[in-house]
mmCIF file of C-alpha atoms and ligand atoms in Angstrom:
data_model
loop_
_atom_site.group_PDB
_atom_site.id
_atom_site.type_symbol
_atom_site.label_atom_id
_atom_site.label_comp_id
_atom_site.label_asym_id
_atom_site.label_seq_id
_atom_site.Cartn_x
_atom_site.Cartn_y
_atom_site.Cartn_z
ATOM 1 C CA UNK A 1 0.000 0.000 0.000
ATOM 2 C CA UNK A 2 2.826 2.336 0.985
ATOM 3 C CA UNK A 3 4.603 1.661 -2.305
ATOM 4 C CA UNK A 4 1.542 2.368 -4.425
ATOM 5 C CA UNK A 5 0.989 5.639 -2.620
ATOM 6 C CA UNK A 6 4.554 6.797 -3.035
ATOM 7 C CA UNK A 7 4.468 5.875 -6.763
ATOM 8 C CA UNK A 8 1.453 8.082 -7.372
ATOM 9 C CA UNK A 9 3.259 10.945 -5.654
ATOM 10 C CA UNK A 10 6.334 10.611 -7.870
ATOM 11 C CA UNK A 11 6.761 13.522 -10.245
ATOM 12 C CA UNK A 12 6.800 12.508 -13.902
ATOM 13 C CA UNK A 13 8.026 15.798 -15.343
ATOM 14 C CA UNK A 14 11.442 16.795 -14.019
ATOM 15 C CA UNK A 15 14.260 19.199 -14.821
ATOM 16 C CA UNK A 16 17.071 16.703 -14.443
ATOM 17 C CA UNK A 17 17.012 12.923 -14.661
ATOM 18 C CA UNK A 18 20.136 10.933 -13.824
ATOM 19 C CA UNK A 19 20.480 7.308 -14.823
ATOM 20 C CA UNK A 20 23.032 5.335 -12.801
ATOM 21 C CA UNK A 21 24.216 5.280 -9.213
ATOM 22 C CA UNK A 22 27.997 5.011 -9.338
ATOM 23 C CA UNK A 23 30.346 7.892 -8.432
ATOM 24 C CA UNK A 24 29.387 9.785 -11.634
ATOM 25 C CA UNK A 25 25.637 9.501 -10.994
ATOM 26 C CA UNK A 26 25.769 10.491 -7.338
ATOM 27 C CA UNK A 27 28.182 13.364 -7.950
ATOM 28 C CA UNK A 28 25.949 14.666 -10.747
ATOM 29 C CA UNK A 29 22.965 14.340 -8.389
ATOM 30 C CA UNK A 30 24.655 16.234 -5.545
ATOM 31 C CA UNK A 31 25.647 19.104 -7.835
ATOM 32 C CA UNK A 32 22.278 19.192 -9.592
ATOM 33 C CA UNK A 33 20.416 19.190 -6.267
ATOM 34 C CA UNK A 34 22.525 22.006 -4.893
ATOM 35 C CA UNK A 35 21.699 23.980 -8.064
ATOM 36 C CA UNK A 36 17.968 23.531 -7.353
ATOM 37 C CA UNK A 37 17.391 21.221 -10.321
ATOM 38 C CA UNK A 38 15.508 18.764 -8.046
ATOM 39 C CA UNK A 39 17.116 15.752 -9.737
ATOM 40 C CA UNK A 40 15.628 12.286 -9.903
ATOM 41 C CA UNK A 41 18.259 9.524 -9.891
ATOM 42 C CA UNK A 42 17.491 6.003 -11.027
ATOM 43 C CA UNK A 43 19.622 3.257 -9.527
ATOM 44 C CA UNK A 44 20.028 0.494 -12.030
ATOM 45 C CA UNK A 45 20.473 -3.237 -11.630
ATOM 46 C CA UNK A 46 23.624 -2.761 -9.537
ATOM 47 C CA UNK A 47 22.897 0.049 -7.046
ATOM 48 C CA UNK A 48 26.175 1.785 -6.279
ATOM 49 C CA UNK A 49 27.827 0.471 -9.431
ATOM 50 C CA UNK A 50 31.070 -1.431 -9.862
ATOM 51 C CA UNK A 51 32.708 -0.041 -6.716
ATOM 52 C CA UNK A 52 30.347 -1.984 -4.499
ATOM 53 C CA UNK A 53 32.121 -5.125 -5.684
ATOM 54 C CA UNK A 54 35.653 -3.942 -4.919
ATOM 55 C CA UNK A 55 37.240 -4.566 -1.571
ATOM 56 C CA UNK A 56 39.060 -1.451 -0.441
ATOM 57 C CA UNK A 57 39.403 1.910 -2.205
ATOM 58 C CA UNK A 58 42.736 3.418 -1.289
ATOM 59 C CA UNK A 59 43.268 5.909 -4.081
ATOM 60 C CA UNK A 60 40.250 8.213 -3.723
ATOM 61 C CA UNK A 61 41.603 11.463 -2.244
ATOM 62 C CA UNK A 62 40.226 12.283 1.188
ATOM 63 C CA UNK A 63 40.288 8.810 2.702
ATOM 64 C CA UNK A 64 43.721 8.518 4.333
ATOM 65 C CA UNK A 65 42.871 5.099 5.782
ATOM 66 C CA UNK A 66 41.056 3.869 2.657
ATOM 67 C CA UNK A 67 37.375 2.991 2.513
ATOM 68 C CA UNK A 68 35.434 -0.081 1.440
ATOM 69 C CA UNK A 69 33.728 0.265 -1.935
ATOM 70 C CA UNK A 70 30.367 -0.426 -0.311
ATOM 71 C CA UNK A 71 30.826 2.179 2.443
ATOM 72 C CA UNK A 72 32.042 4.733 -0.072
ATOM 73 C CA UNK A 73 28.926 4.330 -2.203
ATOM 74 C CA UNK A 74 26.700 4.438 0.897
ATOM 75 C CA UNK A 75 28.350 7.744 1.877
ATOM 76 C CA UNK A 76 27.691 9.166 -1.588
ATOM 77 C CA UNK A 77 24.072 8.056 -1.357
ATOM 78 C CA UNK A 78 23.687 9.659 2.096
ATOM 79 C CA UNK A 79 25.190 12.875 0.755
ATOM 80 C CA UNK A 80 22.726 12.863 -2.158
ATOM 81 C CA UNK A 81 19.807 12.241 0.221
ATOM 82 C CA UNK A 82 20.962 15.133 2.399
ATOM 83 C CA UNK A 83 20.198 17.388 -0.580
ATOM 84 C CA UNK A 84 16.848 15.671 -1.193
ATOM 85 C CA UNK A 85 17.786 13.822 -4.357
ATOM 86 C CA UNK A 86 14.794 11.694 -5.368
ATOM 87 C CA UNK A 87 16.407 8.233 -5.587
ATOM 88 C CA UNK A 88 14.350 5.579 -7.352
ATOM 89 C CA UNK A 89 14.861 2.027 -8.570
ATOM 90 C CA UNK A 90 14.412 0.858 -12.146
ATOM 91 C CA UNK A 91 16.020 0.540 -15.545
ATOM 92 C CA UNK A 92 15.329 2.443 -18.739
ATOM 93 C CA UNK A 93 13.474 0.218 -21.172
ATOM 94 C CA UNK A 94 12.385 2.757 -23.800
ATOM 95 C CA UNK A 95 12.938 6.419 -24.591
ATOM 96 C CA UNK A 96 12.395 9.246 -27.014
ATOM 97 C CA UNK A 97 15.256 11.745 -26.953
ATOM 98 C CA UNK A 98 13.884 14.642 -28.929
ATOM 99 C CA UNK A 99 11.889 17.795 -28.523
ATOM 100 C CA UNK A 100 12.027 20.038 -25.491
ATOM 101 C CA UNK A 101 11.505 17.195 -23.058
ATOM 102 C CA UNK A 102 13.045 13.749 -23.285
ATOM 103 C CA UNK A 103 10.626 10.916 -22.561
ATOM 104 C CA UNK A 104 11.784 7.730 -20.865
ATOM 105 C CA UNK A 105 10.020 4.561 -19.822
ATOM 106 C CA UNK A 106 11.239 2.803 -16.715
ATOM 107 C CA UNK A 107 10.761 -0.952 -16.270
ATOM 108 C CA UNK A 108 8.324 -0.997 -19.211
ATOM 109 C CA UNK A 109 5.616 0.712 -17.155
ATOM 110 C CA UNK A 110 6.445 4.090 -15.713
ATOM 111 C CA UNK A 111 6.903 7.141 -17.948
ATOM 112 C CA UNK A 112 8.950 10.149 -16.995
ATOM 113 C CA UNK A 113 9.750 13.324 -18.918
ATOM 114 C CA UNK A 114 12.858 15.366 -18.306
ATOM 115 C CA UNK A 115 14.366 18.569 -19.619
ATOM 116 C CA UNK A 116 17.916 17.256 -19.158
ATOM 117 C CA UNK A 117 19.184 13.695 -19.011
ATOM 118 C CA UNK A 118 22.521 12.628 -17.510
ATOM 119 C CA UNK A 119 23.576 9.085 -18.417
ATOM 120 C CA UNK A 120 25.978 7.493 -15.927
ATOM 121 C CA UNK A 121 25.359 3.815 -16.560
ATOM 122 C CA UNK A 122 28.996 2.767 -16.194
ATOM 123 C CA UNK A 123 30.825 -0.154 -17.738
ATOM 124 C CA UNK A 124 31.166 -3.814 -16.968
ATOM 125 C CA UNK A 125 34.496 -5.640 -16.943
ATOM 126 C CA UNK A 126 34.569 -8.569 -19.282
ATOM 127 C CA UNK A 127 35.226 -11.991 -17.812
ATOM 128 C CA UNK A 128 36.224 -15.197 -19.559
ATOM 129 C CA UNK A 129 32.973 -16.874 -18.552
ATOM 130 C CA UNK A 130 34.520 -19.655 -16.443
ATOM 131 C CA UNK A 131 32.403 -20.863 -13.490
ATOM 132 C CA UNK A 132 35.628 -20.718 -11.407
ATOM 133 C CA UNK A 133 35.767 -16.938 -11.853
ATOM 134 C CA UNK A 134 32.577 -16.677 -9.793
ATOM 135 C CA UNK A 135 33.777 -19.281 -7.287
ATOM 136 C CA UNK A 136 36.977 -17.315 -6.530
ATOM 137 C CA UNK A 137 35.494 -13.830 -6.865
ATOM 138 C CA UNK A 138 36.914 -11.819 -3.944
ATOM 139 C CA UNK A 139 39.176 -14.794 -3.136
ATOM 140 C CA UNK A 140 41.825 -14.179 -5.761
ATOM 141 C CA UNK A 141 39.912 -13.177 -8.887
ATOM 142 C CA UNK A 142 39.734 -9.483 -9.744
ATOM 143 C CA UNK A 143 39.181 -7.280 -12.759
ATOM 144 C CA UNK A 144 40.932 -4.245 -11.284
ATOM 145 C CA UNK A 145 44.665 -4.295 -10.524
ATOM 146 C CA UNK A 146 44.638 -0.719 -9.256
ATOM 147 C CA UNK A 147 41.846 -1.595 -6.780
ATOM 148 C CA UNK A 148 43.108 -4.948 -5.532
ATOM 149 C CA UNK A 149 46.787 -5.213 -6.498
ATOM 150 C CA UNK A 150 47.971 -3.992 -3.117
ATOM 151 C CA UNK A 151 46.754 -7.236 -1.513
ATOM 152 C CA UNK A 152 49.211 -9.225 -3.647
ATOM 153 C CA UNK A 153 52.465 -7.656 -2.498
ATOM 154 C CA UNK A 154 55.313 -10.152 -2.815
ATOM 155 C CA UNK A 155 52.895 -12.754 -4.193
ATOM 156 C CA UNK A 156 52.505 -14.383 -7.608
ATOM 157 C CA UNK A 157 49.719 -13.191 -9.879
ATOM 158 C CA UNK A 158 48.503 -13.695 -13.444
ATOM 159 C CA UNK A 159 46.946 -11.157 -15.805
ATOM 160 C CA UNK A 160 44.837 -12.249 -18.791
ATOM 161 C CA UNK A 161 44.809 -10.168 -21.973
ATOM 162 C CA UNK A 162 47.124 -8.784 -24.607
ATOM 163 C CA UNK A 163 46.005 -5.160 -24.972
ATOM 164 C CA UNK A 164 47.111 -1.919 -23.354
ATOM 165 C CA UNK A 165 45.013 -2.633 -20.252
ATOM 166 C CA UNK A 166 46.668 -6.014 -19.678
ATOM 167 C CA UNK A 167 50.129 -4.521 -20.151
ATOM 168 C CA UNK A 168 49.329 -1.610 -17.877
ATOM 169 C CA UNK A 169 47.898 -3.901 -15.193
ATOM 170 C CA UNK A 170 50.903 -6.242 -15.484
ATOM 171 C CA UNK A 171 53.334 -3.369 -15.045
ATOM 172 C CA UNK A 172 51.334 -2.010 -12.105
ATOM 173 C CA UNK A 173 51.232 -5.420 -10.455
ATOM 174 C CA UNK A 174 54.930 -6.021 -11.160
ATOM 175 C CA UNK A 175 55.620 -3.073 -8.868
ATOM 176 C CA UNK A 176 53.960 -4.968 -6.009
ATOM 177 C CA UNK A 177 54.051 -8.704 -6.673
ATOM 178 C CA UNK A 178 57.110 -10.915 -6.811
ATOM 179 C CA UNK A 179 56.085 -12.436 -10.170
ATOM 180 C CA UNK A 180 53.493 -11.686 -12.846
ATOM 181 C CA UNK A 181 52.400 -14.095 -15.573
ATOM 182 C CA UNK A 182 50.787 -12.399 -18.565
ATOM 183 C CA UNK A 183 48.479 -14.912 -20.263
ATOM 184 C CA UNK A 184 47.965 -14.007 -23.941
ATOM 185 C CA UNK A 185 45.764 -16.119 -26.177
ATOM 186 C CA UNK A 186 47.503 -15.157 -29.426
ATOM 187 C CA UNK A 187 51.184 -15.247 -30.293
ATOM 188 C CA UNK A 188 51.478 -11.468 -30.099
ATOM 189 C CA UNK A 189 50.444 -8.527 -27.944
ATOM 190 C CA UNK A 190 47.870 -6.135 -29.304
ATOM 191 C CA UNK A 191 49.102 -3.318 -27.047
ATOM 192 C CA UNK A 192 50.920 -0.197 -28.238
ATOM 193 C CA UNK A 193 54.622 -0.633 -29.043
ATOM 194 C CA UNK A 194 55.865 1.215 -25.986
ATOM 195 C CA UNK A 195 53.712 -0.871 -23.643
ATOM 196 C CA UNK A 196 54.854 -4.070 -25.336
ATOM 197 C CA UNK A 197 58.485 -3.114 -24.882
ATOM 198 C CA UNK A 198 57.992 -2.300 -21.211
ATOM 199 C CA UNK A 199 56.301 -5.616 -20.544
ATOM 200 C CA UNK A 200 58.728 -7.683 -22.620
ATOM 201 C CA UNK A 201 61.700 -6.112 -20.839
ATOM 202 C CA UNK A 202 60.361 -6.348 -17.302
ATOM 203 C CA UNK A 203 62.297 -8.915 -15.245
ATOM 204 C CA UNK A 204 59.275 -9.863 -13.112
ATOM 205 C CA UNK A 205 56.851 -10.427 -16.014
ATOM 206 C CA UNK A 206 56.721 -13.760 -17.855
ATOM 207 C CA UNK A 207 54.507 -13.769 -20.951
ATOM 208 C CA UNK A 208 52.719 -17.008 -21.782
ATOM 209 C CA UNK A 209 51.784 -16.634 -25.463
ATOM 210 C CA UNK A 210 49.273 -18.882 -27.278
ATOM 211 C CA UNK A 211 47.775 -19.740 -23.916
ATOM 212 C CA UNK A 212 44.179 -19.977 -22.694
ATOM 213 C CA UNK A 213 42.886 -20.330 -19.147
ATOM 214 C CA UNK A 214 40.429 -23.212 -18.788
ATOM 215 C CA UNK A 215 40.042 -23.396 -14.992
ATOM 216 C CA UNK A 216 41.121 -22.132 -11.582
ATOM 217 C CA UNK A 217 41.776 -24.138 -8.457
ATOM 218 C CA UNK A 218 42.354 -23.746 -4.710
ATOM 219 C CA UNK A 219 41.067 -25.086 -1.407
ATOM 220 C CA UNK A 220 39.400 -21.955 0.044
ATOM 221 C CA UNK A 221 41.139 -19.212 -1.901
ATOM 222 C CA UNK A 222 42.746 -19.204 -5.313
ATOM 223 C CA UNK A 223 45.914 -21.287 -5.544
ATOM 224 C CA UNK A 224 46.434 -21.745 -9.266
ATOM 225 C CA UNK A 225 45.182 -21.802 -12.849
ATOM 226 C CA UNK A 226 44.768 -24.585 -15.389
ATOM 227 C CA UNK A 227 46.186 -23.452 -18.708
ATOM 228 C CA UNK A 228 46.346 -24.849 -22.234
ATOM 229 C CA UNK A 229 48.973 -23.837 -24.776
ATOM 230 C CA UNK A 230 48.023 -24.157 -28.483
ATOM 231 C CA UNK A 231 44.487 -25.110 -27.525
ATOM 232 C CA UNK A 232 42.856 -27.306 -30.163
ATOM 233 C CA UNK A 233 45.999 -27.234 -32.330
ATOM 234 C CA UNK A 234 48.827 -29.658 -32.991
ATOM 235 C CA UNK A 235 51.186 -29.660 -30.014
ATOM 236 C CA UNK A 236 48.422 -28.784 -27.527
ATOM 237 C CA UNK A 237 49.877 -28.759 -24.024
ATOM 238 C CA UNK A 238 48.021 -28.611 -20.679
ATOM 239 C CA UNK A 239 49.808 -27.216 -17.641
ATOM 240 C CA UNK A 240 49.109 -25.506 -14.310
ATOM 241 C CA UNK A 241 50.631 -22.433 -12.706
ATOM 242 C CA UNK A 242 50.579 -21.599 -8.983
ATOM 243 C CA UNK A 243 49.159 -18.100 -8.436
ATOM 244 C CA UNK A 244 47.571 -16.089 -5.623
ATOM 245 C CA UNK A 245 45.766 -13.591 -7.834
ATOM 246 C CA UNK A 246 44.081 -13.812 -11.242
ATOM 247 C CA UNK A 247 43.373 -10.481 -12.942
ATOM 248 C CA UNK A 248 41.120 -10.083 -15.971
ATOM 249 C CA UNK A 249 42.158 -7.337 -18.399
ATOM 250 C CA UNK A 250 40.314 -8.361 -21.523
ATOM 251 C CA UNK A 251 38.422 -5.109 -21.856
ATOM 252 C CA UNK A 252 35.311 -3.422 -20.521
ATOM 253 C CA UNK A 253 31.918 -3.175 -22.082
ATOM 254 C CA UNK A 254 30.204 0.199 -21.635
ATOM 255 C CA UNK A 255 26.606 -0.109 -20.485
ATOM 256 C CA UNK A 256 25.326 1.929 -23.396
ATOM 257 C CA UNK A 257 23.317 -0.659 -25.316
ATOM 258 C CA UNK A 258 19.960 0.907 -24.603
ATOM 259 C CA UNK A 259 21.081 4.342 -25.885
ATOM 260 C CA UNK A 260 23.507 3.525 -28.656
ATOM 261 C CA UNK A 261 20.945 3.628 -31.469
ATOM 262 C CA UNK A 262 20.333 7.318 -30.819
ATOM 263 C CA UNK A 263 23.518 8.689 -29.260
ATOM 264 C CA UNK A 264 26.869 8.737 -31.054
ATOM 265 C CA UNK A 265 29.234 6.112 -29.643
ATOM 266 C CA UNK A 266 32.736 5.046 -30.598
ATOM 267 C CA UNK A 267 33.460 1.666 -32.168
ATOM 268 C CA UNK A 268 33.485 0.028 -28.708
ATOM 269 C CA UNK A 269 30.159 1.508 -27.629
ATOM 270 C CA UNK A 270 31.463 4.317 -25.378
ATOM 271 C CA UNK A 271 29.132 7.324 -25.585
ATOM 272 C CA UNK A 272 30.936 10.156 -27.315
ATOM 273 C CA UNK A 273 31.034 13.531 -25.600
ATOM 274 C CA UNK A 274 32.342 16.817 -26.932
ATOM 275 C CA UNK A 275 35.925 17.313 -25.799
ATOM 276 C CA UNK A 276 36.126 18.767 -22.292
ATOM 277 C CA UNK A 277 32.357 18.596 -21.760
ATOM 278 C CA UNK A 278 29.711 15.976 -20.979
ATOM 279 C CA UNK A 279 27.572 16.925 -24.006
ATOM 280 C CA UNK A 280 26.463 14.048 -26.187
ATOM 281 C CA UNK A 281 25.255 14.190 -29.786
ATOM 282 C CA UNK A 282 21.715 15.020 -28.575
ATOM 283 C CA UNK A 283 20.958 18.422 -27.104
ATOM 284 C CA UNK A 284 20.102 18.297 -23.385
ATOM 285 C CA UNK A 285 21.556 14.794 -22.970
ATOM 286 C CA UNK A 286 24.835 14.419 -21.101
ATOM 287 C CA UNK A 287 27.024 11.417 -20.305
ATOM 288 C CA UNK A 288 29.528 10.957 -17.492
ATOM 289 C CA UNK A 289 31.654 8.267 -15.908
ATOM 290 C CA UNK A 290 32.816 4.988 -17.403
ATOM 291 C CA UNK A 291 30.035 4.789 -20.013
ATOM 292 C CA UNK A 292 31.740 7.708 -21.751
ATOM 293 C CA UNK A 293 35.351 7.007 -20.740
ATOM 294 C CA UNK A 294 37.356 4.471 -22.727
ATOM 295 C CA UNK A 295 40.667 5.525 -21.216
ATOM 296 C CA UNK A 296 40.778 6.053 -17.455
ATOM 297 C CA UNK A 297 37.874 4.304 -15.756
ATOM 298 C CA UNK A 298 38.667 5.538 -12.275
ATOM 299 C CA UNK A 299 36.183 6.598 -9.567
ATOM 300 C CA UNK A 300 37.745 10.027 -9.201
ATOM 301 C CA UNK A 301 37.449 10.656 -12.957
ATOM 302 C CA UNK A 302 33.841 9.445 -12.953
ATOM 303 C CA UNK A 303 33.012 11.787 -10.072
ATOM 304 C CA UNK A 304 34.708 14.664 -11.915
ATOM 305 C CA UNK A 305 32.777 14.089 -15.122
ATOM 306 C CA UNK A 306 29.554 13.684 -13.107
ATOM 307 C CA UNK A 307 30.180 17.166 -11.722
ATOM 308 C CA UNK A 308 30.793 18.517 -15.234
ATOM 309 C CA UNK A 309 27.552 16.931 -16.477
ATOM 310 C CA UNK A 310 25.480 18.565 -13.716
ATOM 311 C CA UNK A 311 27.058 21.978 -14.333
ATOM 312 C CA UNK A 312 26.382 21.579 -18.059
ATOM 313 C CA UNK A 313 22.756 20.591 -17.383
ATOM 314 C CA UNK A 314 22.301 23.688 -15.237
ATOM 315 C CA UNK A 315 23.737 25.925 -17.977
ATOM 316 C CA UNK A 316 21.575 24.214 -20.598
ATOM 317 C CA UNK A 317 18.448 24.905 -18.544
ATOM 318 C CA UNK A 318 19.436 28.548 -18.139
ATOM 319 C CA UNK A 319 19.741 29.046 -21.883
ATOM 320 C CA UNK A 320 16.902 26.844 -23.203
HETATM 321 P P1 NDP B 401 41.604 -4.392 -26.011
HETATM 322 O O1 NDP B 401 40.334 -4.704 -26.676
HETATM 323 O O2 NDP B 401 42.576 -3.508 -26.697
HETATM 324 O O3 NDP B 401 42.383 -5.749 -25.707
HETATM 325 C C1 NDP B 401 41.741 -6.822 -25.115
HETATM 326 C C2 NDP B 401 42.730 -7.967 -25.014
HETATM 327 O O4 NDP B 401 42.085 -9.014 -24.323
HETATM 328 C C3 NDP B 401 43.196 -8.487 -26.370
HETATM 329 O O5 NDP B 401 44.536 -8.866 -26.297
HETATM 330 C C4 NDP B 401 42.296 -9.704 -26.553
HETATM 331 O O6 NDP B 401 42.878 -10.733 -27.282
HETATM 332 C C5 NDP B 401 42.142 -10.174 -25.136
HETATM 333 N N1 NDP B 401 40.937 -10.955 -24.978
HETATM 334 C C6 NDP B 401 39.661 -10.579 -25.255
HETATM 335 N N2 NDP B 401 38.823 -11.564 -24.967
HETATM 336 C C7 NDP B 401 39.572 -12.585 -24.495
HETATM 337 C C8 NDP B 401 39.279 -13.894 -24.044
HETATM 338 N N3 NDP B 401 38.028 -14.346 -23.996
HETATM 339 N N4 NDP B 401 40.305 -14.684 -23.662
HETATM 340 C C9 NDP B 401 41.569 -14.225 -23.677
HETATM 341 N N5 NDP B 401 41.917 -13.003 -24.096
HETATM 342 C C10 NDP B 401 40.918 -12.196 -24.500
HETATM 343 O O7 NDP B 401 41.175 -3.836 -24.575
HETATM 344 P P2 NDP B 401 41.989 -2.946 -23.543
HETATM 345 O O8 NDP B 401 41.132 -2.859 -22.345
HETATM 346 O O9 NDP B 401 43.353 -3.432 -23.372
HETATM 347 O O10 NDP B 401 42.054 -1.518 -24.247
HETATM 348 C C11 NDP B 401 40.850 -0.844 -24.620
HETATM 349 C C12 NDP B 401 41.224 0.499 -25.256
HETATM 350 O O11 NDP B 401 41.763 1.370 -24.261
HETATM 351 C C13 NDP B 401 42.292 0.342 -26.319
HETATM 352 O O12 NDP B 401 42.034 1.262 -27.324
HETATM 353 C C14 NDP B 401 43.556 0.702 -25.608
HETATM 354 O O13 NDP B 401 44.573 1.173 -26.461
HETATM 355 C C15 NDP B 401 43.076 1.760 -24.637
HETATM 356 N N6 NDP B 401 43.924 1.796 -23.447
HETATM 357 C C16 NDP B 401 44.965 2.680 -23.456
HETATM 358 C C17 NDP B 401 45.809 2.708 -22.401
HETATM 359 C C18 NDP B 401 46.948 3.657 -22.441
HETATM 360 O O14 NDP B 401 47.156 4.257 -23.466
HETATM 361 N N7 NDP B 401 47.681 3.818 -21.370
HETATM 362 C C19 NDP B 401 45.641 1.866 -21.211
HETATM 363 C C20 NDP B 401 44.527 0.959 -21.316
HETATM 364 C C21 NDP B 401 43.723 0.939 -22.413
HETATM 365 P P3 NDP B 401 43.046 -10.690 -28.877
HETATM 366 O O15 NDP B 401 44.119 -9.710 -29.161
HETATM 367 O O16 NDP B 401 43.385 -12.100 -29.181
HETATM 368 O O17 NDP B 401 41.702 -10.264 -29.406
#
């Protein structure tokens, strides 16, 4: 009964609608609320975003002792509520981004119109799809070396991937761990030349070319990986390596699917914004955080672009 009542009281014409509840979404909401835009923020399928799945955040300025990803997102939510942000649950299932007001449908049933839209739907790290990745999640498996690498000081880790991310993560981890295996499925690295050279010349990094991961093992926590060299080819060879950490760096997928037929995206699906702004290809629609960031994908950057998006929305409303 309470729910039905509160639904009927929800406003369906707003000045500023924010989709996504990671650092970009909440920062945009805090700024928009303080500018009297009375923002509505929709939490998606993963309230709080990717950070709620990380262990400890130690690189966000202002937390000298570090903070858990969950606590950090709870603090952002509390801060948004302090400024009366209208936080709702639901995912966008349809929309019409044109005219003075943009029309969106949430969960196939509720319609909302907004003068400005800020998309902060984030990105999702790609995994190999092995059941063992779920089994050892938080017990040795990670998709973020910068977030979790510190826990593997003087230990042995593996990184999967052959692009710039995998090389960057390997080099980062090599500064902490005693040994880093880089597991590359092809016989070459796809990364830029300079990154390749750094990885190839690093004494702590051993590259396993032509190698696929087919399983992980360990009693309670991760203890090793089952690998296959030349999988399905002549000379196929199965072998195991002992590792404490297994890091995925096979790319991220921006959560832009629902919008990519209308908004300009790059070839990987990241929403394109005008340089130095959060403006997308549609007037009054802004994007911030990882969904529009193919390069950095850090909480502090997401928060910064969330701030930019809210300031841009405010300016847009003043001039339109
Ligand atoms: P990329 O798409 O460039 O590379 C992904 C890597 O993961 C490839 O080597 C790919 O292998 C491998 N891979 C994908 N799926 C699997 C799988 N199922 N099993 C095993 N390996 C797999 O992604 P990145 O995240 O590395 O980079 C994304 C973009 O960001 C790039 O444009 C990159 O240049 C840029 N970037 C730039 C950085 C910098 O300049 N400092 C740092 C990080 C990223 P295969 O080659 O066989 O397809």
